CSV table of C-alpha atoms and ligand atoms in Angstrom, one decimal:
chain,number,residue,atom,x,y,z
A,104,ASP,CA,0.2,-0.2,-0.2
A,105,ALA,CA,3.0,2.3,0.9
A,106,LYS,CA,4.4,1.5,-2.5
A,107,ARG,CA,1.1,2.3,-4.4
A,108,SER,CA,0.7,5.5,-2.5
A,109,GLY,CA,4.2,6.2,-3.1
A,110,ARG,CA,3.7,5.8,-6.4
A,111,HIS,CA,0.4,7.7,-6.7
A,112,THR,CA,2.7,10.9,-5.3
A,113,TRP,CA,5.6,10.1,-7.6
A,114,ARG,CA,3.2,10.5,-10.6
A,115,ARG,CA,1.3,13.5,-9.2
A,116,TYR,CA,4.8,15.4,-8.5
A,117,SER,CA,5.8,14.7,-11.8
A,118,ALA,CA,2.5,15.7,-13.9
A,119,ASP,CA,3.1,18.7,-11.9
A,120,MET,CA,6.1,18.8,-13.1
A,121,HIS,CA,5.3,18.5,-16.5
A,122,ALA,CA,2.7,21.1,-16.3
A,123,THR,CA,5.2,23.8,-14.7
A,124,ALA,CA,7.6,22.6,-17.8
A,125,MET,CA,4.8,23.1,-20.1
A,126,ALA,CA,3.7,26.6,-18.8
A,127,ARG,CA,7.3,28.1,-18.6
A,128,LEU,CA,7.9,26.7,-22.5
A,129,SER,CA,4.9,28.4,-23.6
A,130,VAL,CA,6.0,31.8,-21.9
A,131,ILE,CA,9.3,31.5,-23.6
A,132,THR,CA,7.4,30.6,-27.3
A,133,ARG,CA,5.3,33.6,-26.7
A,134,LEU,CA,8.4,35.6,-25.7
A,135,VAL,CA,10.3,34.7,-28.9
A,136,ALA,CA,7.0,35.5,-31.2
A,137,ALA,CA,6.7,38.6,-29.7
A,138,ASN,CA,8.0,42.3,-30.4
A,139,LEU,CA,11.4,42.1,-28.5
A,140,ASP,CA,12.0,45.4,-28.5
A,141,GLN,CA,8.8,45.8,-26.3
A,142,GLU,CA,9.7,42.9,-24.1
A,143,LEU,CA,13.0,42.9,-23.5
A,144,ALA,CA,15.5,45.7,-22.0
A,145,LEU,CA,18.8,46.0,-21.0
A,146,ALA,CA,20.7,47.2,-17.5
A,147,TRP,CA,24.1,48.7,-17.7
A,148,GLN,CA,26.9,48.0,-15.3
A,149,THR,CA,30.0,50.0,-15.3
A,150,GLN,CA,33.8,48.7,-14.9
A,151,HIS,CA,36.1,51.0,-13.5
A,152,ASP,CA,39.8,51.6,-13.0
A,153,GLY,CA,39.8,50.6,-9.2
A,154,VAL,CA,42.7,53.4,-8.9
A,155,THR,CA,41.4,56.6,-10.4
A,156,GLY,CA,37.4,55.5,-10.5
A,157,LYS,CA,37.2,56.2,-14.1
A,158,PRO,CA,35.0,54.0,-16.4
A,159,ILE,CA,36.5,51.8,-18.6
A,160,GLY,CA,33.9,49.9,-20.2
A,161,VAL,CA,30.3,48.7,-19.6
A,162,GLU,CA,28.6,45.3,-19.3
A,163,ALA,CA,24.8,44.6,-20.7
A,164,LEU,CA,22.9,42.9,-18.9
A,165,LEU,CA,19.2,41.3,-19.9
A,166,ARG,CA,16.0,41.9,-18.1
A,167,TRP,CA,12.5,41.2,-19.0
A,168,PRO,CA,10.4,43.9,-16.8
A,169,MET,CA,7.2,42.6,-17.7
A,170,ALA,CA,8.1,39.1,-17.2
A,171,PRO,CA,5.4,36.3,-15.6
A,172,GLY,CA,6.5,34.9,-12.5
A,173,ASP,CA,10.1,35.2,-11.6
A,174,LEU,CA,11.7,35.5,-14.9
A,175,ALA,CA,12.5,39.2,-14.8
A,176,TRP,CA,15.9,38.3,-13.6
A,177,PRO,CA,19.0,36.1,-15.5
A,178,ASP,CA,19.7,33.6,-13.2
A,179,LYS,CA,16.0,32.1,-13.7
A,180,LEU,CA,15.4,33.5,-17.2
A,181,ILE,CA,18.9,32.6,-18.7
A,182,PRO,CA,18.9,29.0,-17.8
A,183,LEU,CA,15.4,28.5,-19.4
A,184,LEU,CA,16.4,30.5,-22.5
A,185,GLU,CA,19.1,27.9,-22.7
A,186,GLU,CA,17.1,25.0,-22.3
A,187,THR,CA,14.7,25.8,-24.9
A,188,GLY,CA,17.3,27.2,-27.5
A,189,ALA,CA,15.5,30.5,-27.3
A,190,ILE,CA,19.0,32.0,-26.2
A,191,VAL,CA,19.9,32.4,-29.7
A,192,PRO,CA,17.3,34.8,-31.3
A,193,ILE,CA,17.2,36.5,-27.7
A,194,GLY,CA,21.2,36.9,-27.4
A,195,GLN,CA,21.2,38.2,-31.2
A,196,TRP,CA,18.8,40.8,-29.9
A,197,VAL,CA,20.7,41.6,-26.7
A,198,LEU,CA,24.1,42.0,-29.2
A,199,ARG,CA,21.9,44.2,-31.7
A,200,GLU,CA,20.5,46.4,-28.7
A,201,ALA,CA,24.3,46.6,-27.2
A,202,CYS,CA,25.8,48.2,-30.7
A,203,ARG,CA,22.8,50.5,-31.2
A,204,GLN,CA,23.1,52.4,-27.9
A,205,GLN,CA,27.3,51.9,-28.2
A,206,ARG,CA,27.9,55.4,-29.6
A,207,ARG,CA,25.8,56.8,-27.1
A,208,ILE,CA,27.5,54.9,-24.1
A,209,VAL,CA,30.7,55.9,-25.5
A,210,ASP,CA,30.1,59.6,-25.6
A,211,LEU,CA,28.7,59.4,-22.0
A,212,LEU,CA,31.8,57.3,-20.6
A,213,GLY,CA,34.6,58.6,-22.7
A,214,PRO,CA,36.5,57.4,-25.8
A,215,GLY,CA,38.2,54.2,-25.2
A,216,CYS,CA,35.2,52.7,-23.2
A,217,ARG,CA,34.1,49.3,-24.3
A,218,VAL,CA,30.4,47.8,-24.3
A,219,ALA,CA,30.4,44.2,-23.4
A,220,VAL,CA,27.6,41.7,-24.4
A,221,ASN,CA,27.5,38.0,-22.9
A,222,ILE,CA,27.4,35.3,-25.4
A,223,SER,CA,25.8,32.0,-24.2
A,224,ALA,CA,27.6,28.7,-25.2
A,225,GLN,CA,25.0,27.9,-27.2
A,226,GLN,CA,24.8,30.9,-29.4
A,227,LEU,CA,28.4,30.3,-30.4
A,228,ALA,CA,27.4,26.3,-31.3
A,229,HIS,CA,24.1,27.1,-32.6
A,230,SER,CA,24.6,30.2,-34.8
A,231,ASP,CA,27.2,32.1,-37.1
A,232,LEU,CA,28.6,34.0,-34.2
A,233,VAL,CA,31.1,35.8,-36.6
A,234,ALA,CA,28.2,36.5,-39.0
A,235,GLU,CA,26.0,38.1,-36.6
A,236,VAL,CA,28.2,40.2,-35.2
A,237,ARG,CA,29.5,41.5,-38.9
A,238,HIS,CA,25.7,42.3,-39.4
A,239,ALA,CA,24.8,43.9,-36.0
A,240,LEU,CA,27.9,46.1,-36.6
A,241,LEU,CA,26.8,47.1,-40.2
A,242,GLU,CA,23.5,47.4,-39.5
A,243,THR,CA,24.2,49.7,-36.2
A,244,GLY,CA,27.3,51.5,-37.5
A,245,ALA,CA,28.8,50.5,-34.1
A,246,SER,CA,32.6,49.9,-33.7
A,247,ALA,CA,34.5,46.6,-33.4
A,248,SER,CA,37.0,48.2,-31.3
A,249,ALA,CA,34.2,49.3,-29.1
A,250,LEU,CA,32.7,45.6,-28.5
A,251,GLU,CA,33.9,43.0,-26.2
A,252,LEU,CA,32.1,39.3,-25.8
A,253,GLU,CA,31.9,37.9,-23.0
A,254,LEU,CA,31.9,34.1,-22.8
A,255,THR,CA,32.3,31.5,-20.4
A,256,GLU,CA,34.5,28.3,-20.2
A,257,SER,CA,31.6,26.5,-21.0
A,258,ALA,CA,31.6,27.8,-24.4
A,259,PHE,CA,34.9,25.7,-25.1
A,260,MET,CA,33.8,22.2,-23.8
A,261,ASN,CA,32.0,20.9,-27.0
A,262,GLU,CA,33.8,22.0,-29.9
A,263,PRO,CA,36.8,23.8,-28.8
A,264,GLU,CA,38.7,24.0,-32.1
A,265,ARG,CA,35.6,25.1,-33.7
A,266,ALA,CA,35.5,27.7,-30.9
A,267,ILE,CA,38.9,29.0,-31.0
A,268,ARG,CA,38.9,29.3,-34.8
A,269,THR,CA,35.5,31.7,-34.2
A,270,LEU,CA,37.2,33.9,-31.5
A,271,HIS,CA,40.1,34.2,-34.1
A,272,GLU,CA,37.9,35.6,-36.7
A,273,LEU,CA,35.9,37.9,-34.3
A,274,ARG,CA,39.2,39.1,-33.3
A,275,ALA,CA,40.9,39.8,-36.6
A,276,MET,CA,37.5,41.9,-36.9
A,277,GLY,CA,38.9,44.2,-34.1
A,278,VAL,CA,36.5,42.7,-31.4
A,279,SER,CA,37.6,41.9,-28.0
A,280,ILE,CA,36.8,38.7,-25.8
A,281,ALA,CA,36.8,38.4,-22.2
A,282,LEU,CA,36.7,35.1,-20.2
A,283,ASP,CA,33.5,35.5,-17.6
A,284,ASP,CA,33.4,34.1,-14.4
A,285,PHE,CA,36.6,32.6,-14.7
A,286,GLY,CA,37.6,29.8,-12.0
A,287,THR,CA,33.8,28.5,-11.7
A,288,GLY,CA,34.1,26.4,-14.6
A,289,TYR,CA,36.4,23.3,-15.5
A,290,SER,CA,39.2,25.5,-16.3
A,291,ASN,CA,41.7,23.6,-18.7
A,292,LEU,CA,44.8,25.6,-18.5
A,293,THR,CA,46.1,23.8,-21.9
A,294,TYR,CA,43.5,25.4,-23.9
A,295,LEU,CA,43.6,28.7,-21.8
A,296,SER,CA,46.9,29.5,-23.4
A,297,ARG,CA,45.5,28.6,-26.6
A,298,LEU,CA,42.5,30.8,-26.7
A,299,PRO,CA,42.3,34.3,-28.2
A,300,LEU,CA,41.4,36.2,-25.4
A,301,ASP,CA,42.1,40.0,-24.1
A,302,LYS,CA,40.7,39.6,-20.9
A,303,ILE,CA,39.8,37.5,-17.8
A,304,LYS,CA,37.0,37.9,-15.2
A,305,VAL,CA,37.6,36.9,-12.0
A,306,ASP,CA,34.3,35.0,-11.1
A,307,ARG,CA,32.1,37.3,-8.0
A,308,HIS,CA,32.1,34.4,-5.7
A,309,PHE,CA,35.7,34.6,-5.6
A,310,THR,CA,35.8,38.3,-4.7
A,311,ALA,CA,33.0,37.9,-2.5
A,312,ALA,CA,35.0,35.5,-0.1
A,313,LEU,CA,38.5,37.1,-0.9
A,314,LEU,CA,39.2,38.5,2.7
A,315,GLU,CA,37.3,36.0,4.6
A,316,GLU,CA,38.9,32.7,3.2
A,317,THR,CA,42.2,32.4,2.6
A,318,VAL,CA,41.5,29.6,-0.2
A,319,ASP,CA,39.5,32.3,-2.3
A,320,ALA,CA,42.2,35.0,-1.7
A,321,SER,CA,44.7,32.2,-3.2
A,322,ILE,CA,43.0,31.7,-6.2
A,323,CYS,CA,42.2,35.4,-6.8
A,324,ARG,CA,45.9,35.8,-6.7
A,325,SER,CA,46.6,32.9,-8.8
A,326,ILE,CA,44.1,34.2,-11.4
A,327,ILE,CA,45.9,37.8,-11.4
A,328,PHE,CA,49.1,36.1,-11.7
A,329,LEU,CA,47.9,33.8,-14.6
A,330,ALA,CA,46.2,37.0,-16.5
A,331,ARG,CA,49.8,38.8,-16.2
A,332,SER,CA,51.8,35.9,-17.3
A,333,LEU,CA,49.3,35.5,-20.1
A,334,ASN,CA,49.7,39.1,-21.3
A,335,LEU,CA,45.6,39.3,-20.4
A,336,ASP,CA,43.8,42.1,-18.7
A,337,VAL,CA,42.0,41.0,-15.6
A,338,VAL,CA,38.6,42.3,-13.9
A,339,ALA,CA,37.3,41.4,-10.6
A,340,GLU,CA,33.8,41.0,-10.6
A,341,GLY,CA,31.6,41.7,-7.7
A,342,VAL,CA,33.5,44.2,-5.9
A,343,GLU,CA,31.1,45.4,-3.1
A,344,THR,CA,33.5,46.7,0.0
A,345,GLN,CA,36.2,49.4,0.0
A,346,SER,CA,38.5,46.6,1.7
A,347,GLN,CA,38.0,44.6,-1.6
A,348,ARG,CA,38.9,47.2,-4.0
A,349,GLU,CA,42.0,47.8,-1.9
A,350,TRP,CA,43.1,44.1,-1.6
A,351,LEU,CA,42.8,43.7,-5.1
A,352,GLU,CA,44.7,47.0,-6.0
A,353,ARG,CA,47.4,46.2,-3.8
A,354,GLU,CA,47.3,42.7,-5.3
A,355,GLY,CA,47.7,44.4,-9.1
A,356,CYS,CA,44.2,43.5,-10.2
A,357,ILE,CA,43.3,47.1,-11.1
A,358,ALA,CA,40.2,46.8,-13.3
A,359,MET,CA,36.9,46.3,-11.2
A,360,GLN,CA,33.1,45.7,-11.6
A,361,GLY,CA,30.5,45.7,-8.5
A,362,PHE,CA,28.0,47.2,-6.5
A,363,LEU,CA,30.6,49.3,-4.8
A,364,PHE,CA,31.2,51.4,-8.1
A,365,SER,CA,27.5,50.9,-9.4
A,366,ARG,CA,24.7,48.5,-9.8
A,367,PRO,CA,23.5,47.7,-13.4
A,368,VAL,CA,21.2,50.6,-14.1
A,369,PRO,CA,18.5,51.8,-17.2
A,370,LEU,CA,20.7,53.6,-19.8
A,371,ASP,CA,19.2,56.8,-18.9
A,372,GLU,CA,20.9,56.2,-15.1
A,373,LEU,CA,24.2,55.6,-16.7
A,374,ALA,CA,26.9,57.9,-15.2
A,375,GLY,CA,30.3,58.8,-16.2
A,376,GLU,CA,31.8,58.9,-12.6
A,377,PRO,CA,30.9,56.5,-9.6
A,378,LEU,CA,30.2,58.4,-6.4
A,379,LEU,CA,33.0,57.1,-4.5
A,380,VAL,CA,35.2,58.1,-1.5
A,381,ARG,CA,38.4,56.9,-1.0
B,93,LIG,P1,27.6,37.8,-15.1
B,93,LIG,O1,28.1,38.0,-17.0
B,93,LIG,O2,28.6,37.3,-14.5
B,93,LIG,O3,27.1,39.1,-14.8
B,93,LIG,C1,27.6,39.7,-13.7
B,93,LIG,C2,26.1,39.5,-12.7
B,93,LIG,O4,26.6,40.1,-11.2
B,93,LIG,C3,24.9,40.2,-13.1
B,93,LIG,O5,24.1,39.7,-12.5
B,93,LIG,C4,25.2,41.6,-12.2
B,93,LIG,O6,24.2,42.1,-11.7
B,93,LIG,C5,25.8,40.6,-10.9
B,93,LIG,N1,26.6,41.6,-10.2
B,93,LIG,C6,27.5,42.6,-10.3
B,93,LIG,N2,28.1,43.2,-9.1
B,93,LIG,C7,27.8,42.8,-8.2
B,93,LIG,C8,27.9,42.8,-6.8
B,93,LIG,O7,29.3,43.4,-6.7
B,93,LIG,N3,27.6,42.0,-6.2
B,93,LIG,C9,26.7,40.8,-6.5
B,93,LIG,N4,26.3,40.3,-5.5
B,93,LIG,N5,26.3,40.7,-7.8
B,93,LIG,C10,26.8,41.7,-8.8
B,93,LIG,P2,22.7,39.5,-13.2
B,93,LIG,O8,22.4,40.7,-14.1
B,93,LIG,O9,21.5,39.0,-12.6
B,93,LIG,O10,23.2,38.7,-14.5
B,93,LIG,C11,23.3,36.9,-14.2
B,93,LIG,C12,24.0,36.5,-15.1
B,93,LIG,O11,23.4,36.3,-16.3
B,93,LIG,C13,25.2,37.2,-16.0
B,93,LIG,O12,26.5,36.9,-14.8
B,93,LIG,C14,25.2,36.4,-17.3
B,93,LIG,O13,26.1,34.8,-17.1
B,93,LIG,C15,23.8,36.1,-17.3
B,93,LIG,N6,23.3,36.8,-18.6
B,93,LIG,C16,23.0,38.3,-18.1
B,93,LIG,N7,22.6,38.8,-19.4
B,93,LIG,C17,22.6,38.0,-20.4
B,93,LIG,C18,22.7,38.1,-21.7
B,93,LIG,O14,22.1,39.2,-22.4
B,93,LIG,N8,23.0,36.7,-22.5
B,93,LIG,C19,23.5,35.8,-21.7
B,93,LIG,N9,23.7,34.8,-22.4
B,93,LIG,N10,23.7,35.9,-20.4
B,93,LIG,C20,23.3,36.8,-19.8
B,94,LIG,MG1,29.4,38.9,-18.0
B,95,LIG,MG1,30.7,36.9,-14.7
B,96,LIG,MG1,28.0,35.3,-13.5
């Protein structure tokens, strides 16, 4: 009897899960069919020179303001977009929109600032990223040298050779490449030295713990050292406190991004200089 009711419970649970999955799927199907310009928005988070406070770039982060349920934020939305494959057309929208706003942002933050766009592993695998970037640049008049693409290590797991070729082509066009969330994936140091990269971003979980956990401090230090050895820029993500900032500065990681400088904000709230007291 217990077995029977157990099975019954399982069945109901699985039916509920199925219903939830179907509901989420239809939400995403409707999103992709909708006018993305009306549905989606980008939030912008600046990156700074931690010594002078000056902005050196800005990252575009996807938002779905009118999303049903909890899908307004990327931690729920992005995995679902990846599961359903919708990340491909939506990532394309993000790229275009970021290129469309590039001129305005560079005017605001200063010359030399780059606009960074997150590219999912699926976009790299299932679309012709080179053609899409070229098209977005042509269509919007954006400049390749002020565009940076952020990829995670997972993008290189399936077909590393193909991924490496794609990155070489993008860099030949003048686009910069950053390796995002570094340290959280299956870092393959052999590949790392072969990847055509410009920048490594230290994952914010290491930054968050660096003053409390010696292991995280050691990891941060090693990543900074590794970046320097490979002649790459390094940016610390998730800098929230003045003490983290000072630690990073002492260790030679000058570029920083995090709530200490600015939260992700709508375009019209983007400011050149952060309100920072040293
Ligand atoms: P990410 O690319 O590593 O972006 C940084 C995330 O850290 C952002 O979360 C940002 O709001 C958050 N963050 C920045 N500074 C701090 C800080 O000081 N403290 C804390 N606690 N958090 C901070 P968000 O906007 O929720 O995005 C989460 C992730 O979703 C991104 O991580 C990225 O992997 C993904 N994502 C966002 N937009 C896109 C997109 O257009 N395409 C793709 N493929 N992924 C995206
Ligand atoms: Mg990123
Ligand atoms: Mg990151
Ligand atoms: Mg992240």
